[in-house]
PDB file of C-alpha atoms in Angstrom:
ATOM      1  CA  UNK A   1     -25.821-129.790  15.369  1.00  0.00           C
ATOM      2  CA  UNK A   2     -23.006-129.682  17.845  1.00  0.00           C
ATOM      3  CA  UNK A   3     -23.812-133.731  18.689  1.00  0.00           C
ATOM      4  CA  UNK A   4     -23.519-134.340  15.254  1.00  0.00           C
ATOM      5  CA  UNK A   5     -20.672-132.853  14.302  1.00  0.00           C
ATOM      6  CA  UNK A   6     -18.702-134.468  17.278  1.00  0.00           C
ATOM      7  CA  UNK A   7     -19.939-137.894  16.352  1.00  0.00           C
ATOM      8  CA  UNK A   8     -18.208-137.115  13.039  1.00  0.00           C
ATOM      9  CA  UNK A   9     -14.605-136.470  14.814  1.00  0.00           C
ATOM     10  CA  UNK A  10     -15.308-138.992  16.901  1.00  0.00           C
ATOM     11  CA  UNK A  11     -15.536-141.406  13.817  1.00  0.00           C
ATOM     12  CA  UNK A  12     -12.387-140.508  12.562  1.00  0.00           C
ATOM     13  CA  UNK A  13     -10.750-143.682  13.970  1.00  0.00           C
ATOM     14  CA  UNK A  14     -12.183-147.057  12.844  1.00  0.00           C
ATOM     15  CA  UNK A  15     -15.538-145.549  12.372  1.00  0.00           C
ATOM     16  CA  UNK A  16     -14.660-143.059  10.051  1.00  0.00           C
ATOM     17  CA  UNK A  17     -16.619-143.665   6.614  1.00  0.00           C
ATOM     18  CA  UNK A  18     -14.385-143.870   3.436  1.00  0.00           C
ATOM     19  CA  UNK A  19     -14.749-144.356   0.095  1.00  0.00           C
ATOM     20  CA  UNK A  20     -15.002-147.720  -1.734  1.00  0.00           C
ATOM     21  CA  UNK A  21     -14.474-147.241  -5.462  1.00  0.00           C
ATOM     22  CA  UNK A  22     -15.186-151.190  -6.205  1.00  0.00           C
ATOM     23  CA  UNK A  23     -18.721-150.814  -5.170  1.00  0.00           C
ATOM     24  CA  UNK A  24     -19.479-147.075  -5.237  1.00  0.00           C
ATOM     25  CA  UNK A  25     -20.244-146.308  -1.685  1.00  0.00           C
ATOM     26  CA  UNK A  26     -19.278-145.198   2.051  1.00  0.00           C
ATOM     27  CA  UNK A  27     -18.724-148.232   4.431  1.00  0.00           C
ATOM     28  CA  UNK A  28     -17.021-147.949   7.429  1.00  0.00           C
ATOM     29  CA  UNK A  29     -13.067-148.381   7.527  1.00  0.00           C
ATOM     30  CA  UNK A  30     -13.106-151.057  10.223  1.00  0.00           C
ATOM     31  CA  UNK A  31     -16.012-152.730   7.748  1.00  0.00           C
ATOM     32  CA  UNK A  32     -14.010-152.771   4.607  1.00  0.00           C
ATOM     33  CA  UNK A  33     -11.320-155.031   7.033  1.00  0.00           C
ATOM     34  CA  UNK A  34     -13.669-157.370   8.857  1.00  0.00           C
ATOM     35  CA  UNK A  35     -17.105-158.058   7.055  1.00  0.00           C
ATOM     36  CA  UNK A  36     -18.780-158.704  10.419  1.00  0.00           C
ATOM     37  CA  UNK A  37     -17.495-155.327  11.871  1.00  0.00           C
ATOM     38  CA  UNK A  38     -19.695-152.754  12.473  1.00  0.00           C
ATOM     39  CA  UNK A  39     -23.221-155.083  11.795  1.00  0.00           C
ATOM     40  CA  UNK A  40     -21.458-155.581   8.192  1.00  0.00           C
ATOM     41  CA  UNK A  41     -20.822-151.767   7.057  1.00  0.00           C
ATOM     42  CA  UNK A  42     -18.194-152.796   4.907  1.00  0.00           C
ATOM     43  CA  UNK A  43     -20.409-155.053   2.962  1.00  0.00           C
ATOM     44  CA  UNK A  44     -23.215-152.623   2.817  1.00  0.00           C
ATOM     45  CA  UNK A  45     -25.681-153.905   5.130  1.00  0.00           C
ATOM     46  CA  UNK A  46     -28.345-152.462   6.411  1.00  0.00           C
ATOM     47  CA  UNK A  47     -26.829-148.991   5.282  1.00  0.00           C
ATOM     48  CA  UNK A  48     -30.108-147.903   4.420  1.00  0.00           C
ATOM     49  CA  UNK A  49     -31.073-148.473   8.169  1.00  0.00           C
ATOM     50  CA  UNK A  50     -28.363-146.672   9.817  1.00  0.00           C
ATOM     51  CA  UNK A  51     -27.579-144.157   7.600  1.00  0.00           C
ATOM     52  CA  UNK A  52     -31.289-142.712   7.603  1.00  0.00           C
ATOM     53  CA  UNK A  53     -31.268-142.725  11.466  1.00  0.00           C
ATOM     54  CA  UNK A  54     -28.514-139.908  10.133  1.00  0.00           C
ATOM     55  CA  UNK A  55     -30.405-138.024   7.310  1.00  0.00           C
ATOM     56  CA  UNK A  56     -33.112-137.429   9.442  1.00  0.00           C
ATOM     57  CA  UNK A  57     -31.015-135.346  12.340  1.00  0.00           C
ATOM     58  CA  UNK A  58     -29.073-134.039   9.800  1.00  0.00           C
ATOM     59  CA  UNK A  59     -32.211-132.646   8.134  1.00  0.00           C
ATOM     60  CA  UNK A  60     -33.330-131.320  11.056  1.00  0.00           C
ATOM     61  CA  UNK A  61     -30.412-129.370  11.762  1.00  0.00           C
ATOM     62  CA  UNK A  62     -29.812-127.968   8.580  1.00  0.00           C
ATOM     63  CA  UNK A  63     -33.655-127.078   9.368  1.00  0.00           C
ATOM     64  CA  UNK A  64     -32.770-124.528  11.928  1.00  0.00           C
ATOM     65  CA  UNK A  65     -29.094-123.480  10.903  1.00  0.00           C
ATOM     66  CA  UNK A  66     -28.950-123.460   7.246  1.00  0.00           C
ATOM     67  CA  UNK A  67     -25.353-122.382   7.156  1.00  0.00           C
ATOM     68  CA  UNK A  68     -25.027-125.970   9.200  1.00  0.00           C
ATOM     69  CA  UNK A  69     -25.859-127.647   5.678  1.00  0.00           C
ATOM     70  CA  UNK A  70     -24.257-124.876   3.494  1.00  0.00           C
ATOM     71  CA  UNK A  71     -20.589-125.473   5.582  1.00  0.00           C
ATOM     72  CA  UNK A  72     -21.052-129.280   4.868  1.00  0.00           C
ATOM     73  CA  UNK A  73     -23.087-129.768   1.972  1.00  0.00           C
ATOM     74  CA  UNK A  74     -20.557-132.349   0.111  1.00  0.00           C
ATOM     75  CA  UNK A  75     -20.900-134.863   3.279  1.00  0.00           C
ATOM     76  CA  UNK A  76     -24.202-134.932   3.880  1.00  0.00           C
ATOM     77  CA  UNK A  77     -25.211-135.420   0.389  1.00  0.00           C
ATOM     78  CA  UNK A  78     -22.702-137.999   0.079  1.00  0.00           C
ATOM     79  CA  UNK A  79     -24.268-139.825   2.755  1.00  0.00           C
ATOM     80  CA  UNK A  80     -27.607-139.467   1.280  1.00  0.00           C
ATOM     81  CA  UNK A  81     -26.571-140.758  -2.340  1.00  0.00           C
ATOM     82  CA  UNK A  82     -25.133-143.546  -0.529  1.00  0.00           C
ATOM     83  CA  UNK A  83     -28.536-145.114  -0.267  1.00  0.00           C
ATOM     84  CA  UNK A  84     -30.827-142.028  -2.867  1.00  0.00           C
ATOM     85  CA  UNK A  85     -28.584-140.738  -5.507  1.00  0.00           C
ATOM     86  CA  UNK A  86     -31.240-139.089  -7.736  1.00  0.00           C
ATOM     87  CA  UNK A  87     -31.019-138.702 -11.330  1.00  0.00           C
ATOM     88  CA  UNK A  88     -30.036-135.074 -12.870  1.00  0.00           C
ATOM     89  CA  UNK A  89     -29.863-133.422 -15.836  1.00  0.00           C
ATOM     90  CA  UNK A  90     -26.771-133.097 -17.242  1.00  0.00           C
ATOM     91  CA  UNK A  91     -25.396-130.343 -19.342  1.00  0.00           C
ATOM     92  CA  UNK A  92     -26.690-131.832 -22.587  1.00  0.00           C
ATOM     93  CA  UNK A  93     -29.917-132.698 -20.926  1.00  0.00           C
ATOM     94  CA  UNK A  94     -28.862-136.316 -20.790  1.00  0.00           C
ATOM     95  CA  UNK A  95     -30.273-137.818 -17.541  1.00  0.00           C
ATOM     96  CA  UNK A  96     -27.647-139.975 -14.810  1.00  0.00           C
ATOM     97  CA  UNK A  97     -26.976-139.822 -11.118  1.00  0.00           C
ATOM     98  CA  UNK A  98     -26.604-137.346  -9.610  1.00  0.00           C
ATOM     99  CA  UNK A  99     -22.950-138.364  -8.440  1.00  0.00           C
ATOM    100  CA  UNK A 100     -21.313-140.882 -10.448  1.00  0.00           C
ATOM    101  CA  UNK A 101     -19.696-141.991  -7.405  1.00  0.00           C
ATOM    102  CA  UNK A 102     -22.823-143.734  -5.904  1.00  0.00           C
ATOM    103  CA  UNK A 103     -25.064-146.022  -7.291  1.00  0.00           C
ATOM    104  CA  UNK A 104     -28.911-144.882  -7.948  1.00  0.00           C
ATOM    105  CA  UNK A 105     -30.868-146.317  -5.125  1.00  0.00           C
ATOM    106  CA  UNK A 106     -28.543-149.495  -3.495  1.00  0.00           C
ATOM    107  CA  UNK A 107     -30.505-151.320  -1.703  1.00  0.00           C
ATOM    108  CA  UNK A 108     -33.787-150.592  -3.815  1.00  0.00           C
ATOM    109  CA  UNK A 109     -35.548-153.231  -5.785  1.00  0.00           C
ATOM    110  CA  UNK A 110     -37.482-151.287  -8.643  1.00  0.00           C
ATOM    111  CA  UNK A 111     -39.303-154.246  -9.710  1.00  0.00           C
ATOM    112  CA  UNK A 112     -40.788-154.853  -6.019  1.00  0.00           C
ATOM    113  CA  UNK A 113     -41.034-151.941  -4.900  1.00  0.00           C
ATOM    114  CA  UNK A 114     -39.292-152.617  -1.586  1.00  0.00           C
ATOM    115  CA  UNK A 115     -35.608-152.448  -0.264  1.00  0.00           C
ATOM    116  CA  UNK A 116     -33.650-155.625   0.710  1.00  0.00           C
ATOM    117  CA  UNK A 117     -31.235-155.210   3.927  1.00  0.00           C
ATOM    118  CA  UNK A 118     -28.543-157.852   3.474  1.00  0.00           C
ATOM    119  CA  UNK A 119     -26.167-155.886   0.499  1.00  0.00           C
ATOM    120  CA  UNK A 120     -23.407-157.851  -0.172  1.00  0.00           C
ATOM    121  CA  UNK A 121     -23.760-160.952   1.805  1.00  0.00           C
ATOM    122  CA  UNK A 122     -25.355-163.919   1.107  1.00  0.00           C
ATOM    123  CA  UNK A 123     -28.226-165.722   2.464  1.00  0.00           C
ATOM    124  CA  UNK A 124     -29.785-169.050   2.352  1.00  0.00           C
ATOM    125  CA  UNK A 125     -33.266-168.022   0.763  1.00  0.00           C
ATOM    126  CA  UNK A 126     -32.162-164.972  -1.530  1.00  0.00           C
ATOM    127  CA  UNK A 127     -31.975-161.699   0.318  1.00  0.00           C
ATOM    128  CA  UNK A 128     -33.550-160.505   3.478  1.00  0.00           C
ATOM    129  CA  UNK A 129     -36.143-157.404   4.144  1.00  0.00           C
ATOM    130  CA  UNK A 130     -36.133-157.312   8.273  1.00  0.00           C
ATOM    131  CA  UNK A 131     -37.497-153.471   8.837  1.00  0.00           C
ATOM    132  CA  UNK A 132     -39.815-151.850   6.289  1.00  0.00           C
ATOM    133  CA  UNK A 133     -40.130-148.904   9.190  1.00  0.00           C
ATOM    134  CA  UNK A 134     -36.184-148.550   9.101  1.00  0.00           C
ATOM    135  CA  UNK A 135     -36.010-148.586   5.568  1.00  0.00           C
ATOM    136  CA  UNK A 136     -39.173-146.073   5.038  1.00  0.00           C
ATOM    137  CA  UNK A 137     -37.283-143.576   7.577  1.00  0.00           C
ATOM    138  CA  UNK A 138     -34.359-143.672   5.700  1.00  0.00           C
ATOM    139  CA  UNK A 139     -35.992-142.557   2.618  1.00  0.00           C
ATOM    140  CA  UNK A 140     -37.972-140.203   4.386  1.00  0.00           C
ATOM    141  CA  UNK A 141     -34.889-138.691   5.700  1.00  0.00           C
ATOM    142  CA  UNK A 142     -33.243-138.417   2.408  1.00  0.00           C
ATOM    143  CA  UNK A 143     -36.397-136.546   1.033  1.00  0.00           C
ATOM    144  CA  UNK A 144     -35.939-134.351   4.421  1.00  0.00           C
ATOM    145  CA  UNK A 145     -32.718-133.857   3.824  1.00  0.00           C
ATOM    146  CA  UNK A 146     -32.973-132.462   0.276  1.00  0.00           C
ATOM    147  CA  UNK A 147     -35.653-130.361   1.377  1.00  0.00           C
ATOM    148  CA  UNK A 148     -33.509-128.433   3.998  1.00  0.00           C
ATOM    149  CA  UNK A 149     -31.299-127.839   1.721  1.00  0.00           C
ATOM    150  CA  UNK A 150     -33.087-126.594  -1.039  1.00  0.00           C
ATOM    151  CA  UNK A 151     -32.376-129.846  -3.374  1.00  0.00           C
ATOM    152  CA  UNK A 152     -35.812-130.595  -4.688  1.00  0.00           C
ATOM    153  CA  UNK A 153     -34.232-133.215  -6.505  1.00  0.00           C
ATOM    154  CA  UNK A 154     -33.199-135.408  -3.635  1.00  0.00           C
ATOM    155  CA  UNK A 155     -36.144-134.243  -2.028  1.00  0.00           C
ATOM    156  CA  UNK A 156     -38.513-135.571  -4.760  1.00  0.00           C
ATOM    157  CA  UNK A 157     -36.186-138.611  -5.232  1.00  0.00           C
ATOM    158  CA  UNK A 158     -36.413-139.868  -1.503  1.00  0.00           C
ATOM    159  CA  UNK A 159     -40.355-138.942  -1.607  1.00  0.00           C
ATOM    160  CA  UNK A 160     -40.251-141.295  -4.704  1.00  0.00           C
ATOM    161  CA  UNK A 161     -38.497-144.141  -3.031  1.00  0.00           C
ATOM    162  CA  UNK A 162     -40.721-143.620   0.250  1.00  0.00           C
ATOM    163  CA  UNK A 163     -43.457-143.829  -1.466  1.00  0.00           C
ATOM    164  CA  UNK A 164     -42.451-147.092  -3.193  1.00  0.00           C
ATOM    165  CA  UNK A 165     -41.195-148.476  -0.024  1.00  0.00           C
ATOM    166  CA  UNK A 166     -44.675-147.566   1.791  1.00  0.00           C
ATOM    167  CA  UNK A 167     -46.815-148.947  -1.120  1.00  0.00           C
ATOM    168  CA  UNK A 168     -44.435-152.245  -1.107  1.00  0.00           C
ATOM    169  CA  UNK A 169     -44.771-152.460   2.694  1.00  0.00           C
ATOM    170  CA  UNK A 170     -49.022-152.359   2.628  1.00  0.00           C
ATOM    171  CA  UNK A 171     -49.032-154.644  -0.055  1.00  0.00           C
ATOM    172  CA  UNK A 172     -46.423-157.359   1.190  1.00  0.00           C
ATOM    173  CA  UNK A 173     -46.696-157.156   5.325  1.00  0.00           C
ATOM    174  CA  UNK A 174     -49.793-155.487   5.702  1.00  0.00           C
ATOM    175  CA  UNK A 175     -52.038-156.441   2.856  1.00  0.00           C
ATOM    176  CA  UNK A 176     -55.176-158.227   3.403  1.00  0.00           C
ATOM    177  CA  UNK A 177     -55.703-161.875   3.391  1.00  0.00           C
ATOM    178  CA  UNK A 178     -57.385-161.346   0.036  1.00  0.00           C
ATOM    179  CA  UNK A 179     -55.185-159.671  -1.687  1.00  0.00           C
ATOM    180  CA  UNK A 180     -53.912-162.340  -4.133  1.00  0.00           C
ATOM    181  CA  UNK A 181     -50.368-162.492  -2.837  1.00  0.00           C
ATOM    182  CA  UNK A 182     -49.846-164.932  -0.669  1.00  0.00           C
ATOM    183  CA  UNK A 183     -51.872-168.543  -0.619  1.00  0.00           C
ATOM    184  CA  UNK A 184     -55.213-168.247   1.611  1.00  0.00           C
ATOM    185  CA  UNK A 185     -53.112-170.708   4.166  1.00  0.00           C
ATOM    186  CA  UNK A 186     -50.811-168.002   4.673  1.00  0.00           C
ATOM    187  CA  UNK A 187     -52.566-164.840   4.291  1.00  0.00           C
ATOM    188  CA  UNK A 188     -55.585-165.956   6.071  1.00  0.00           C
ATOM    189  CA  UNK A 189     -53.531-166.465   9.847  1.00  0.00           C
ATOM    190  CA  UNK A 190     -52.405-162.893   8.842  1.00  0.00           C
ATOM    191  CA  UNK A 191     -48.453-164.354   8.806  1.00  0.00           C
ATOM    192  CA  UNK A 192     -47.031-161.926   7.028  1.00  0.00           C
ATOM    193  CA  UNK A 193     -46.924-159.547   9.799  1.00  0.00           C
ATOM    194  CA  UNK A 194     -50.038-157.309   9.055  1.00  0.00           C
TER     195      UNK A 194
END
């Protein structure tokens, strides 16, 4: 608790996360002024990655001091919708995020089922997935987080998108050589990194 909460002063300077309203998230301040500061923060790469390093300890702290989470609630989910904002009812039952200030699930790709890493920039052959285990522990610690806290919600939303992200993973990098997705020349010298 105590390490975390100093590496949050500490970030106060350059470090310190801030709000962008153009693309609804928390980059680094040093990021939004050098797109190759910080291993591109400001451009949201890889925030999925670093953030859930974050989640995690944070879950575990609020784990065994609740009034740790309680006394800075607002941050942590902030940091967490960064990358998971969950969809909540609304007062009319209507269903949207659960902040409007975040987008659902950034760096999520519904369709397959898998996270890409490279957010804003641009690469030569589309965008880039370089850690399935980084981006399964950051949902994971998104669905810890909400459950130290008591927000089933986020809990059930990162268990969602951990799920997807595990299923994408066994089925992309791990699948079998016959599984149909990739040509028998490829799949059968087990390339894709099973």
């Amino acid at each position: 608790e105590m390490v975390i909460e100093v590496s949050l002063k500490t970030a106060a300077g350059t470090a310190a996360l801030v709000y962008d309203e153009t693309w609804g998230g928390l980059p680094t301040l040093k990021g939004t002024k050098d797109k190759d500061a910080d291993f591109g923060n400001g451009w949201y790469n890889d925030h999925h990655y670093h953030y859930g390093y974050t989640l995690y300890a944070i879950a575990v702290a609020v784990r065994f001091d609740p009034s740790f989470g309680k006394r800075l609630k607002p941050y942590w989910l902030s940091l967490a919708y960064d990358i998971a904002n969950p969809l909540a009812k609304g007062e009319q039952g209507a269903s949207g995020p659960a902040s409007p200030h975040f987008p659902l699930a950034r760096h999520k790709d519904f369709y397959d089922g898998h996270s890409w890493a490279s957010g804003l920039f641009d690469q030569a052959n589309s965008k880039s997935q370089e850690s399935v285990s980084e981006a399964t522990n950051a949902y994971y610690g998104a669905a810890l987080l909400g459950r130290s806290l008591g927000d089933s919600t986020l809990q059930d939303f990162g268990r969602l998108l951990l799920a997807m992200e595990t299923s994408a993973a066994q089925l992309y990098w791990q699948g079998p050589p016959d599984s149909g997705v990739y040509p028998s020349s490829f799949s059968g010298a087990n390339a894709m990194g099973g």
